Coordinates of C-alpha atoms in Angstrom, one line a residue:
Chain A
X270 CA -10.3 -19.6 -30.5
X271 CA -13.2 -18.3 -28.3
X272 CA -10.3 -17.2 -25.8
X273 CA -8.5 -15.4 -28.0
X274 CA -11.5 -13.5 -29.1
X275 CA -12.3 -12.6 -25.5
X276 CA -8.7 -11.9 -24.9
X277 CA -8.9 -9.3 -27.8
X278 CA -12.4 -7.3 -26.6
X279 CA -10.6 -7.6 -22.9
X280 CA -7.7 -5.7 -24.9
X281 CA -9.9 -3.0 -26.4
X282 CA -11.7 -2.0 -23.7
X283 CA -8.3 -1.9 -21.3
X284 CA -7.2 0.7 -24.1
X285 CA -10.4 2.2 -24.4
X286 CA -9.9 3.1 -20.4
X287 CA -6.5 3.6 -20.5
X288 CA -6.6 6.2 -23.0
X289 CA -8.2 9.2 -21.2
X290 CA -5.1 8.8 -18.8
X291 CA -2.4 8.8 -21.9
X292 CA -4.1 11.4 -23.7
X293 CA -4.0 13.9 -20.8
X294 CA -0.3 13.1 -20.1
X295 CA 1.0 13.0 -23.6
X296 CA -1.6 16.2 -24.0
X297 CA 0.2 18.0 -20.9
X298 CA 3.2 16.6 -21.7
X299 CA 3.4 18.3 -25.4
X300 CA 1.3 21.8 -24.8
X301 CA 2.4 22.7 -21.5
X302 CA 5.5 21.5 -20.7
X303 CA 6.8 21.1 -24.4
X304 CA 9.9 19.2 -23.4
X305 CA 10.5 15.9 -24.8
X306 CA 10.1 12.6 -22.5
X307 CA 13.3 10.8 -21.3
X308 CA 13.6 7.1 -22.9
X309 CA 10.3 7.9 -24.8
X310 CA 10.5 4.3 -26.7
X311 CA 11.3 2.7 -22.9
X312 CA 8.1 4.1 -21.3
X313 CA 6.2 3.3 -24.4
X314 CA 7.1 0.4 -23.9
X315 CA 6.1 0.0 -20.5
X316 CA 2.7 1.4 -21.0
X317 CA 2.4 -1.2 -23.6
X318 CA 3.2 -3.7 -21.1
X319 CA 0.7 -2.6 -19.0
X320 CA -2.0 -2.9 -21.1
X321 CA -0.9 -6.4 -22.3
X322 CA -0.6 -7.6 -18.6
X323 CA -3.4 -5.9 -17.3
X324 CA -6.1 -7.4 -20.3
X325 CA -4.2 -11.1 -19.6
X326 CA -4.9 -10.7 -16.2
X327 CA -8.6 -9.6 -16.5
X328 CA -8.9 -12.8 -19.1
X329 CA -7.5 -14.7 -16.7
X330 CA -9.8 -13.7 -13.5
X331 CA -13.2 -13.8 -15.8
X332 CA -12.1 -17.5 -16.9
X333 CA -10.6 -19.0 -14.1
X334 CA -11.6 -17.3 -10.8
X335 CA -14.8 -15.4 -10.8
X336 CA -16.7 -18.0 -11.9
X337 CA -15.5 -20.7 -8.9
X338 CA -15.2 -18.1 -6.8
X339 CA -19.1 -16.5 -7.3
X340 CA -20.5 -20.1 -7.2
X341 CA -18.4 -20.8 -4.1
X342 CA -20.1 -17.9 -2.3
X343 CA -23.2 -18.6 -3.7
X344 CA -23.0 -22.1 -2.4
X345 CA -21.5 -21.0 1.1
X346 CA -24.6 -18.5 1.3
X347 CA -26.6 -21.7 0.4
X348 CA -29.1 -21.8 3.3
X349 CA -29.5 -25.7 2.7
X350 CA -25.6 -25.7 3.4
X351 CA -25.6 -23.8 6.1
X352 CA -28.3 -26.0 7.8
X353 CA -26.7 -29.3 6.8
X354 CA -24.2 -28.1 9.7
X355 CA -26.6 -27.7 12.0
X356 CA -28.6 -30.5 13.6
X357 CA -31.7 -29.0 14.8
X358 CA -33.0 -28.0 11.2
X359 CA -36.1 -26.4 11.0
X360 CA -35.5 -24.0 13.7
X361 CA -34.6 -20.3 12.5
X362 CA -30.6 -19.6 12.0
X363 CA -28.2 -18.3 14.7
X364 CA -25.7 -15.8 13.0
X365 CA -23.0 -18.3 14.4
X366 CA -24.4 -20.8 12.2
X367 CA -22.6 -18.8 9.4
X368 CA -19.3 -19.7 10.8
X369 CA -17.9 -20.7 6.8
X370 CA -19.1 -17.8 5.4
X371 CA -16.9 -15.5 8.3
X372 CA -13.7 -18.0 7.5
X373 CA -14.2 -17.9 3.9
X374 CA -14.9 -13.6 4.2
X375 CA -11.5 -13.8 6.0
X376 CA -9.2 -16.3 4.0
X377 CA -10.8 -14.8 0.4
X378 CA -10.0 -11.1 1.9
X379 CA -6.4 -12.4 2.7
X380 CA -5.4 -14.0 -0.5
X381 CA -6.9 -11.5 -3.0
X382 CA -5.3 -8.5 -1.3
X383 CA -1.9 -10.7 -1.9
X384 CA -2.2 -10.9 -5.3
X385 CA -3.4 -6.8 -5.9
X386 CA -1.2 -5.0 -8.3
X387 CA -2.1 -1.4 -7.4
X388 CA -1.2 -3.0 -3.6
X389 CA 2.1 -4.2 -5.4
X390 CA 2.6 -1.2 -6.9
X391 CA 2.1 1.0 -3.9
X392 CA 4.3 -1.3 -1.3
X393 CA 7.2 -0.8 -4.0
X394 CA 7.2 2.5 -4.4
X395 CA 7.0 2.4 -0.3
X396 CA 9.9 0.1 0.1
X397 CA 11.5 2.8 -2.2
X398 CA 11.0 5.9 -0.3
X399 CA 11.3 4.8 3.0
X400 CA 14.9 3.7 2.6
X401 CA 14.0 -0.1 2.6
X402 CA 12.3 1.0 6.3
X403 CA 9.1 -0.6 5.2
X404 CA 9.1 -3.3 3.7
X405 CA 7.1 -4.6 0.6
X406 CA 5.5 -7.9 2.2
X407 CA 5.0 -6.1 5.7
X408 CA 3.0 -3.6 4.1
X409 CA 1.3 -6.2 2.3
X410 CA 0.5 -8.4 4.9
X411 CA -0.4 -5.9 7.0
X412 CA -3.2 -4.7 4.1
X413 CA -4.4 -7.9 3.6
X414 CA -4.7 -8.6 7.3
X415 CA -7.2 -5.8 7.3
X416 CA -9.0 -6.6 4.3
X417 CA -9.5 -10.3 6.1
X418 CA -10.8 -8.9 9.3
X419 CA -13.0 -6.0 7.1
X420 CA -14.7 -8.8 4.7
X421 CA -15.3 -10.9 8.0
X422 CA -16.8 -8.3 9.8
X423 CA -18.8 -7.1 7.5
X424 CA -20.4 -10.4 6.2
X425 CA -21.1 -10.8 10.4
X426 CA -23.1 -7.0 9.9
X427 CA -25.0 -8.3 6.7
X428 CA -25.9 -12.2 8.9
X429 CA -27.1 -9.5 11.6
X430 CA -28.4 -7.0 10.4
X431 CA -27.1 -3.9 11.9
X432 CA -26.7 -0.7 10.2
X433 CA -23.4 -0.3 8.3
X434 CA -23.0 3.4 9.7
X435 CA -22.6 2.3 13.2
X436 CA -19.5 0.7 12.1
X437 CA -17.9 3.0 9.8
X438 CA -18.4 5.9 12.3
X439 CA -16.4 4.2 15.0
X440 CA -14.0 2.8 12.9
X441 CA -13.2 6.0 11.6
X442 CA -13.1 7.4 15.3
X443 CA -10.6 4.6 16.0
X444 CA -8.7 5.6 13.3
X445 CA -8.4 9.0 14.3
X446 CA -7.5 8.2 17.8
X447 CA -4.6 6.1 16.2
X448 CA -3.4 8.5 14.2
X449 CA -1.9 10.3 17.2
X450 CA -0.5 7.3 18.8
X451 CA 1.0 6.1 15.2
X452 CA 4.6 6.8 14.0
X453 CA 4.4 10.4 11.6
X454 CA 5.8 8.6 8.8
X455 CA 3.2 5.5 8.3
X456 CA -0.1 8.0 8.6
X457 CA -0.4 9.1 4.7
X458 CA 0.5 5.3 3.9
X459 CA -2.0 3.8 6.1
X460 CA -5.0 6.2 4.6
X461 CA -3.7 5.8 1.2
X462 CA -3.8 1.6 1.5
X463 CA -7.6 2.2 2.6
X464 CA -7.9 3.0 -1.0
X465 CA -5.8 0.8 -3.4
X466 CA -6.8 -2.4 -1.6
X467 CA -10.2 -3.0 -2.9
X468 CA -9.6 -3.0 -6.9
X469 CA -9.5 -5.3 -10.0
X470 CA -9.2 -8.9 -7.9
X471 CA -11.4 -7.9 -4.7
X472 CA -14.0 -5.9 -5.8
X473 CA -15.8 -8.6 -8.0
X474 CA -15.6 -11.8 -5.3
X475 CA -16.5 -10.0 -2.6
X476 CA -19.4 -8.2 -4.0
X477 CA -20.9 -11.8 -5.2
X478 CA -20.2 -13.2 -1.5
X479 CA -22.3 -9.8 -0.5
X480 CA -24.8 -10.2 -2.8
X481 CA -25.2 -14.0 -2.6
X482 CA -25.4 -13.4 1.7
X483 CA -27.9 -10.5 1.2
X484 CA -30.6 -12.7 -1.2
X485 CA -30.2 -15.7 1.2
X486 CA -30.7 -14.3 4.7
X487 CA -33.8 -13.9 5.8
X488 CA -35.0 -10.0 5.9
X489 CA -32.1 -9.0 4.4
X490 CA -32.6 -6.8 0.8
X491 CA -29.6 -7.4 -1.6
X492 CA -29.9 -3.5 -3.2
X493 CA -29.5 -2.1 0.2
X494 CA -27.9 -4.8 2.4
X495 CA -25.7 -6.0 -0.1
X496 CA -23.3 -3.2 -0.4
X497 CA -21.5 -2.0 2.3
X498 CA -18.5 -5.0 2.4
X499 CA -15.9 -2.9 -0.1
X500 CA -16.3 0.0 2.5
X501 CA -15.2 -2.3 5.0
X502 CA -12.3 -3.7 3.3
X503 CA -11.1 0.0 2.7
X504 CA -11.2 0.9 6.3
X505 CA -9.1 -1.8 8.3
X506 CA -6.6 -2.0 6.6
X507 CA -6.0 1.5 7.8
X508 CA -6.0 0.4 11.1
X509 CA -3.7 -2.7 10.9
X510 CA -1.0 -0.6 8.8
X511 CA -0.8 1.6 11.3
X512 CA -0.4 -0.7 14.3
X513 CA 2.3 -2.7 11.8
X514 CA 3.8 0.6 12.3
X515 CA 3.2 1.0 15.9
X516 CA 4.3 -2.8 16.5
X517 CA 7.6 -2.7 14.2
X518 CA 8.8 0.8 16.4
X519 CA 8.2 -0.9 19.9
X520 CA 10.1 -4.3 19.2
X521 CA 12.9 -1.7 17.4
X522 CA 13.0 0.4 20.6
X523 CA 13.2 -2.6 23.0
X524 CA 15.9 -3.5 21.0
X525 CA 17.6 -0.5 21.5
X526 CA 17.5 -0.5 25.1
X527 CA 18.5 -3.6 25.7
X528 CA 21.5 -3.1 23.1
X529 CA 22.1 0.0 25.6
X530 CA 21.8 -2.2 28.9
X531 CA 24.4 -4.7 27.1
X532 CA 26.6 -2.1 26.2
X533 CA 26.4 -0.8 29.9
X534 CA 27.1 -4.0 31.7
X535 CA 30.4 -5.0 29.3
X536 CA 31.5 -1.1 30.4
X537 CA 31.1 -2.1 33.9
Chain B
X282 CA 18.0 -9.4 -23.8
X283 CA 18.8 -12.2 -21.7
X284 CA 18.5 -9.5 -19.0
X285 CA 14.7 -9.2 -20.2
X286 CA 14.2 -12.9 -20.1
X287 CA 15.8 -13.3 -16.7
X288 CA 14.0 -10.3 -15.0
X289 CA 10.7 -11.0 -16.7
X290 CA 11.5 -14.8 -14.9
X291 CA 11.8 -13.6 -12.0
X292 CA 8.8 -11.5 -12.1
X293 CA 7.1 -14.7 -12.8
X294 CA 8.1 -16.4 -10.0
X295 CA 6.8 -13.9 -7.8
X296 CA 3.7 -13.4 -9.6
X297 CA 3.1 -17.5 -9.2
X298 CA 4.1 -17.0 -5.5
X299 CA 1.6 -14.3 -4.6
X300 CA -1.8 -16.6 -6.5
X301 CA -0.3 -19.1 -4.7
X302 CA -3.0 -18.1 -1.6
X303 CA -6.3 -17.7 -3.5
X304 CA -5.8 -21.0 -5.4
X305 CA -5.4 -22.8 -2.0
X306 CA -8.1 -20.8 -0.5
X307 CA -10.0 -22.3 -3.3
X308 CA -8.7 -25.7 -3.1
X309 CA -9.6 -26.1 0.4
X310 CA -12.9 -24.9 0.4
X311 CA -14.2 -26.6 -2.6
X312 CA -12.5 -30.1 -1.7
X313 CA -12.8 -29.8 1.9
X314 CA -15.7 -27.7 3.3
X315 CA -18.0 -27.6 0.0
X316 CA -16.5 -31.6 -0.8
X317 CA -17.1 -30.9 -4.7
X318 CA -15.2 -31.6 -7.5
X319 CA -13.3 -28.7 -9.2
X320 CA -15.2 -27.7 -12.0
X321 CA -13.5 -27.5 -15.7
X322 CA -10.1 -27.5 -14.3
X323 CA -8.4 -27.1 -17.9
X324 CA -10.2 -24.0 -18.3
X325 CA -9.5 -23.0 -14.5
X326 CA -5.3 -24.2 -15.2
X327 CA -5.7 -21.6 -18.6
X328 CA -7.1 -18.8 -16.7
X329 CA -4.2 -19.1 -14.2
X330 CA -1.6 -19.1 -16.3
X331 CA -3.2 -15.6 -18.1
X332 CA -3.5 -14.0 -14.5
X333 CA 0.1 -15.1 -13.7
X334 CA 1.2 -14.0 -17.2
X335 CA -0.7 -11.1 -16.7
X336 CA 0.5 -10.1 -13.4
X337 CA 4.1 -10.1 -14.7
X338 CA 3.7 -8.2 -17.4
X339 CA 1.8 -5.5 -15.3
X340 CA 4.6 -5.4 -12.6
X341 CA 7.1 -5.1 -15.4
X342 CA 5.8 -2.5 -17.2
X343 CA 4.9 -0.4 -14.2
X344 CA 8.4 0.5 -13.2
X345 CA 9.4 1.3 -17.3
X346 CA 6.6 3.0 -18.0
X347 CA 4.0 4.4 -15.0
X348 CA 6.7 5.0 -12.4
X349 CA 9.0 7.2 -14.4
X350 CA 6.2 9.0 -16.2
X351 CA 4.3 10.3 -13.1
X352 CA 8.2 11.1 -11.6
X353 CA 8.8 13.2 -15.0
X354 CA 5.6 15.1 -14.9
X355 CA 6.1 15.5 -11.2
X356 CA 9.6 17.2 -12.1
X357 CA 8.4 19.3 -14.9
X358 CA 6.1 20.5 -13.0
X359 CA 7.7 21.6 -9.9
X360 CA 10.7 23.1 -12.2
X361 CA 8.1 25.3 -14.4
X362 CA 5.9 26.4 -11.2
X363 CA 3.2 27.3 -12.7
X364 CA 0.6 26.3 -9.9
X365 CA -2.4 26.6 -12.6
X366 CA -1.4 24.2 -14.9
X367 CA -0.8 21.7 -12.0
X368 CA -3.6 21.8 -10.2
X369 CA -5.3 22.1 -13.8
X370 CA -3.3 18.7 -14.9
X371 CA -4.3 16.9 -11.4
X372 CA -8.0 18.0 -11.8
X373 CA -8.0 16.0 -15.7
X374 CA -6.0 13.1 -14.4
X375 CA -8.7 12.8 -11.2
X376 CA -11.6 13.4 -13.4
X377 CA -10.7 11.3 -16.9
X378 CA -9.5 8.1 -15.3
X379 CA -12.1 8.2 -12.9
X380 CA -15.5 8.9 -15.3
X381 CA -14.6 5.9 -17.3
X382 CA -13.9 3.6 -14.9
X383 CA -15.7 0.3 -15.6
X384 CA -16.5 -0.4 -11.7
X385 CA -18.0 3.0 -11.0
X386 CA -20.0 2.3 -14.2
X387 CA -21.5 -0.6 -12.5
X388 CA -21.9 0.8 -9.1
X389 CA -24.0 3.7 -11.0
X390 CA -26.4 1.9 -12.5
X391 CA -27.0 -0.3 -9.1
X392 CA -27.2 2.9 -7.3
X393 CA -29.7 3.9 -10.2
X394 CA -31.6 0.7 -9.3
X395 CA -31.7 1.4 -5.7
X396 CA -32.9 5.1 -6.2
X397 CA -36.0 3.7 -8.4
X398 CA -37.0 1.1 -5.5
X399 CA -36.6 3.7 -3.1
X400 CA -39.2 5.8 -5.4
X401 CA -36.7 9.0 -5.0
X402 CA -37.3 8.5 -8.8
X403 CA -39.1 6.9 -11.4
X404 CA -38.7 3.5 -12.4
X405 CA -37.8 4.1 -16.1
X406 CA -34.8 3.5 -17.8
X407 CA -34.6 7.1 -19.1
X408 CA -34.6 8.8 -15.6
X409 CA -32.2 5.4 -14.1
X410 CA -29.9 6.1 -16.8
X411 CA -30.1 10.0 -16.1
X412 CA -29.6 9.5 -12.7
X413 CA -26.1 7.0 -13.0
X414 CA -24.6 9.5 -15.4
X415 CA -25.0 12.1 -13.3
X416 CA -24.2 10.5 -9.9
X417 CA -21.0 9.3 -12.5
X418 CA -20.1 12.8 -13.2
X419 CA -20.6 14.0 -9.4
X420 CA -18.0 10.7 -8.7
X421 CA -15.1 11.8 -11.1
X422 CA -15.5 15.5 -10.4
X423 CA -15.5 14.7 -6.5
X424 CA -12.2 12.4 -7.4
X425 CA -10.7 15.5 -9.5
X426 CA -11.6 17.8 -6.3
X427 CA -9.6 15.5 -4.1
X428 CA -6.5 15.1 -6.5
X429 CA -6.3 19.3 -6.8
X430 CA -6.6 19.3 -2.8
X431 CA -4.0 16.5 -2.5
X432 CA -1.6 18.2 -4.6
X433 CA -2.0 21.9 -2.8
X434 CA -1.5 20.5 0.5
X435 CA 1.6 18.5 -0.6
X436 CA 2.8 22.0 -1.8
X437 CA 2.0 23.8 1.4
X438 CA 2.7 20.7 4.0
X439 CA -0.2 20.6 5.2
X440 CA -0.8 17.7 7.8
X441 CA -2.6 15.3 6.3
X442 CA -4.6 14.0 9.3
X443 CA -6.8 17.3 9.9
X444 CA -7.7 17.1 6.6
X445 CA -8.8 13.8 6.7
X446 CA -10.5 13.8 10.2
X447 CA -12.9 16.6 9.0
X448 CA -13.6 15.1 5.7
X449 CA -14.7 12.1 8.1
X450 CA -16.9 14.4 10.1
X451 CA -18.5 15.8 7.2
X452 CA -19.1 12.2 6.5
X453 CA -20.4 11.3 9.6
X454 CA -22.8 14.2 9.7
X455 CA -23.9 13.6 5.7
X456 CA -24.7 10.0 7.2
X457 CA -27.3 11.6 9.6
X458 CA -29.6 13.2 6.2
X459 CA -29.1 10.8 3.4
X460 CA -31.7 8.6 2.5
X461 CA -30.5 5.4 4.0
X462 CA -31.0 3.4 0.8
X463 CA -27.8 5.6 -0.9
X464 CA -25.5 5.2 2.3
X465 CA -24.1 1.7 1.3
X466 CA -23.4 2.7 -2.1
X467 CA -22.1 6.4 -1.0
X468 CA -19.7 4.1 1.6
X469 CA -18.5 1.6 -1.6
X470 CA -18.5 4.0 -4.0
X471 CA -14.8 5.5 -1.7
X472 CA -13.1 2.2 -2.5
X473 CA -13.8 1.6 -6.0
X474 CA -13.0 4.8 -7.8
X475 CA -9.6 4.0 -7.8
X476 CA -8.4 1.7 -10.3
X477 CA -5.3 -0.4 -11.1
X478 CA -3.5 2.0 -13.1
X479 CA -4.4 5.6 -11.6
X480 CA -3.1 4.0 -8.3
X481 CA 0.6 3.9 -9.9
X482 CA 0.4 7.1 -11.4
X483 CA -1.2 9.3 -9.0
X484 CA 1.5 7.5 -6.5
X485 CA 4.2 8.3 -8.1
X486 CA 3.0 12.0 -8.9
X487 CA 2.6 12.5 -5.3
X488 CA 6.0 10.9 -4.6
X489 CA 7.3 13.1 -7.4
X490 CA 5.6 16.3 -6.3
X491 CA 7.1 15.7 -2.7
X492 CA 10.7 14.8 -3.6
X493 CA 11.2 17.8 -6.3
X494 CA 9.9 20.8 -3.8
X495 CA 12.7 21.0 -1.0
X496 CA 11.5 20.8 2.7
X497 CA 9.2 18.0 1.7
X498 CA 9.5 14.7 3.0
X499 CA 7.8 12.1 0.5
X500 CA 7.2 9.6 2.7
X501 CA 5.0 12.0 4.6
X502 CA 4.2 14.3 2.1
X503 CA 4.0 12.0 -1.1
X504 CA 1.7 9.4 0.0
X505 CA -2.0 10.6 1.1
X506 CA -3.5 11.2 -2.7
X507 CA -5.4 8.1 -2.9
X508 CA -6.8 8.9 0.7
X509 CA -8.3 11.9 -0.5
X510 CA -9.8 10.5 -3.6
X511 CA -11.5 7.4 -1.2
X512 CA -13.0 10.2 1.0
X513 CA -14.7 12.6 -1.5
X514 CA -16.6 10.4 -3.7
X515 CA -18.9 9.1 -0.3
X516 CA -19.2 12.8 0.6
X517 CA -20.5 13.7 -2.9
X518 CA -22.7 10.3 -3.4
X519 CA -24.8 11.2 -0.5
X520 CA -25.0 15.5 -1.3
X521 CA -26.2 14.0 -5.2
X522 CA -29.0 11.5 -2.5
X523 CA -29.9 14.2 -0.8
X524 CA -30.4 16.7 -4.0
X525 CA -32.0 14.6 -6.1

């Protein structure tokens, strides 16, 4: 009963956000372009299916996986936890002493990027442009890979200490120094997956494990230390889309060479 | 409607397949590193199921509904050519999905909290509150900004990594003056303007847009509208720092 209540307020405010976006399209759709929609009942339907799916999901995330997954970090961030690894206790904490905070940054990046639908929705529309060239997982894995090393990193800047726009600034130079190396076709994809990676799953667990890291650490303020991890998350994943890129053409040109050699030795 | 059943089942499957990480992620670290019992695991069980259900239904829904919509407009508009009612239509779909977003609500009002401690203003609820809704309306118009120059350059071609490299310069220089206490924020606030189901739409607009005007190649024309509208929301966070 209490769950179906929360599943209905869940509901009204998914519509309450979702209709700014379907009254400018209908809006546009009947002033300006004054042309019916193709298979109007169909993307009705659809729409309505987003909703539906999108409140479940949000139910199912505030029930089931924020809560373990906020305690988790706040546990993780624990500093009695931390020190029960350590043996000399008493003495001040290396940032290496954080090790399960880094692993749990990485593996928690990982696994939420999986299960992202705008990700989903932007590696299918992917898959269908390029031809089937990329493929949906790749481009997923390849995301989530840089959301892992992102969250890891940046839980490593807030155990240190070290300004965030160090970081960002070189980043962003190594991403522009890539861009030239990368194949033509990945570079709008890899900026764009900076973007959709961090949304409804991500956002929330990660800024508890920033939050939680930020209160426990010694010198560390959680308003201004705290932030920082979601703008991590958004900028590998740049980086490791493109180098999926750069990876997948090299093996596909060895391949072609060889084929080539082959081909020359059966002429011979 | 077996076909329904059947495709909505395999959906499923796929849905179950991608949780399938964060619950072991979970598992292990609760059972094995933390060594504590999984609290109210009926509850935790329910809450899967309504993320997996959830899931499905979202995938399902966004190839009847968002996909062809934003392909539709994308058409309509590149057959009627009127460039002002485009660019007018991509500034309101920037701006109204953005201002309501619930995580840029949150991210305000933090921002708010920050700006109080930092004493850039006072620490009463009338002037926090004034402050979030404005930095919230500087956020969606900075997203609407991006949309309108995503969609021009998809209609000229232009490149898309000059635009991007000096929109991280201006970053990098607005880094320099801001008060430090707004650059975390200004950084976050790039990732979390974009939301769940303006991702889908605006993709499939640019994909649209792209594919409809000839000489355009959507895989490198389409994509790149989400990379603007992560970029100008950190270079308009830390202008409203710096004015304010």
């Amino acid at each position: 009963m209490e769950t179906l209540s929360q599943l209905l307020t869940i509901l009204l405010s998914t519509i309450k956000d979702v209709i700014p976006i379907i009254a400018i399209i209908f809006g546009f759709q009947l002033l300006v372009i004054r042309r019916p929609i193709p298979h109007l009942k169909r993307v009705l339907f659809g729409f309505a299916y987003v909703i539906l799916g999108l409140a479940l999901f949000l139910l199912g995330l505030d029930k089931a996986l924020f809560p373990i997954g906020e305690l988790m970090a706040q546990q993780l961030t624990n500093p009695e936890f931390i020190r029960g690894s350590v043996e000399t206790s008493g003495e001040a904490l290396h940032w290496s002493d954080y090790y399960w905070v880094y692993i749990f940054a990485f593996a928690i990046g990982a696994s939420t990027t999986i299960a992202e639908p705008s990700l989903i929705a932007v590696a299918i529309k992917a898959n269908e442009v390029s031809g089937g060239a990329i493929g949906v997982w790749g481009l997923r894995l390849a995301v989530a890979l840089g959301v892992a090393i992102g969250i890891s990193l940046g839980t490593w800047r807030i155990v240190t200490g070290y300004p965030i726009h160090w970081f960002i600034i070189s980043g962003y130079i190594f991403v522009v120094i890539q861009t030239f190396f990368a194949p033509k076709l990945i570079v709008p994809l890899a900026y764009d997956s900076g973007g959709v990676t961090t949304s409804t799953v991500t956002v929330p667990l990660v800024a508890a494990l920033g939050l939680g890291l930020a209160s426990t650490v010694p010198g560390r303020s959680a308003l201004i230390d705290g932030f920082g991890l979601i703008a991590f998350a958004s900028l590998f994943p740049m980086i490791t889309v493109m180098g999926y890129a750069q990876i997948t053409e090299v093996v596909a040109r060895r391949d072609r060479r060889r084929r080539e050699r082959e081909e020359m030795v059966n002429q011979e | 409607m077996s076909n329904v059943v059947i495709a909505l089942g395999r959906s499923m499957a796929g849905s179950l397949r991608d949780l399938l990480p964060i619950v072991l992620v979970i598992a292990f670290f609760q059972l094995v590193v933390l060594q504590q019992p999984v609290p109210d695991l009926l509850g935790l069980l329910t809450g899967l199921l309504c993320v997996v259900a959830g899931l499905t239904f979202f995938i399902y829904g966004l190839e009847m509904g968002l996909f062809p919509i934003g392909q539709v407009l994308a058409n309509a508009f590149a057959r009627k050519g009127s460039l002002f009612w485009l660019l007018l239509f991509s500034f309101s779909l920037g701006f109204g999905t953005t201002v309501a977003e619930p995580a840029l609500i949150a991210v305000a009002a933090e921002a708010a909290s920050v700006a109080a401690e930092g004493g850039m203003i006072e620490a009463t609820d009338a002037a926090k509150s004034s402050y979030a809704s404005g930095l919230r309306y500087t956020v969606a118009f900075s997203v609407g900004l991006a949309i309108v120059v995503g969609v021009i350059r998809i209609l000229k071609g232009w490149p898309i990594h000059y635009m991007i490299a000096v929109g991280y310069m201006l970053v990098i220089i607005m880094t320099g003056f801001a008060p430090r206490e707004i650059i975390g924020i200004a950084y976050d606030s790039g990732g979390v303007t974009t939301s769940t189901i303006t991702v889908p739409l605006v993709t499939a607009l640019g994909v649209g847009l792209a594919s409809a005007i000839e000489g355009r190649n959507p895989m490198i024309d389409g994509f790149g509208l989400i990379a603007f509208a992560s970029l100008t929301p950190m270079i308009f966070v830390m202008a409203y720092g710096m004015v304010i």
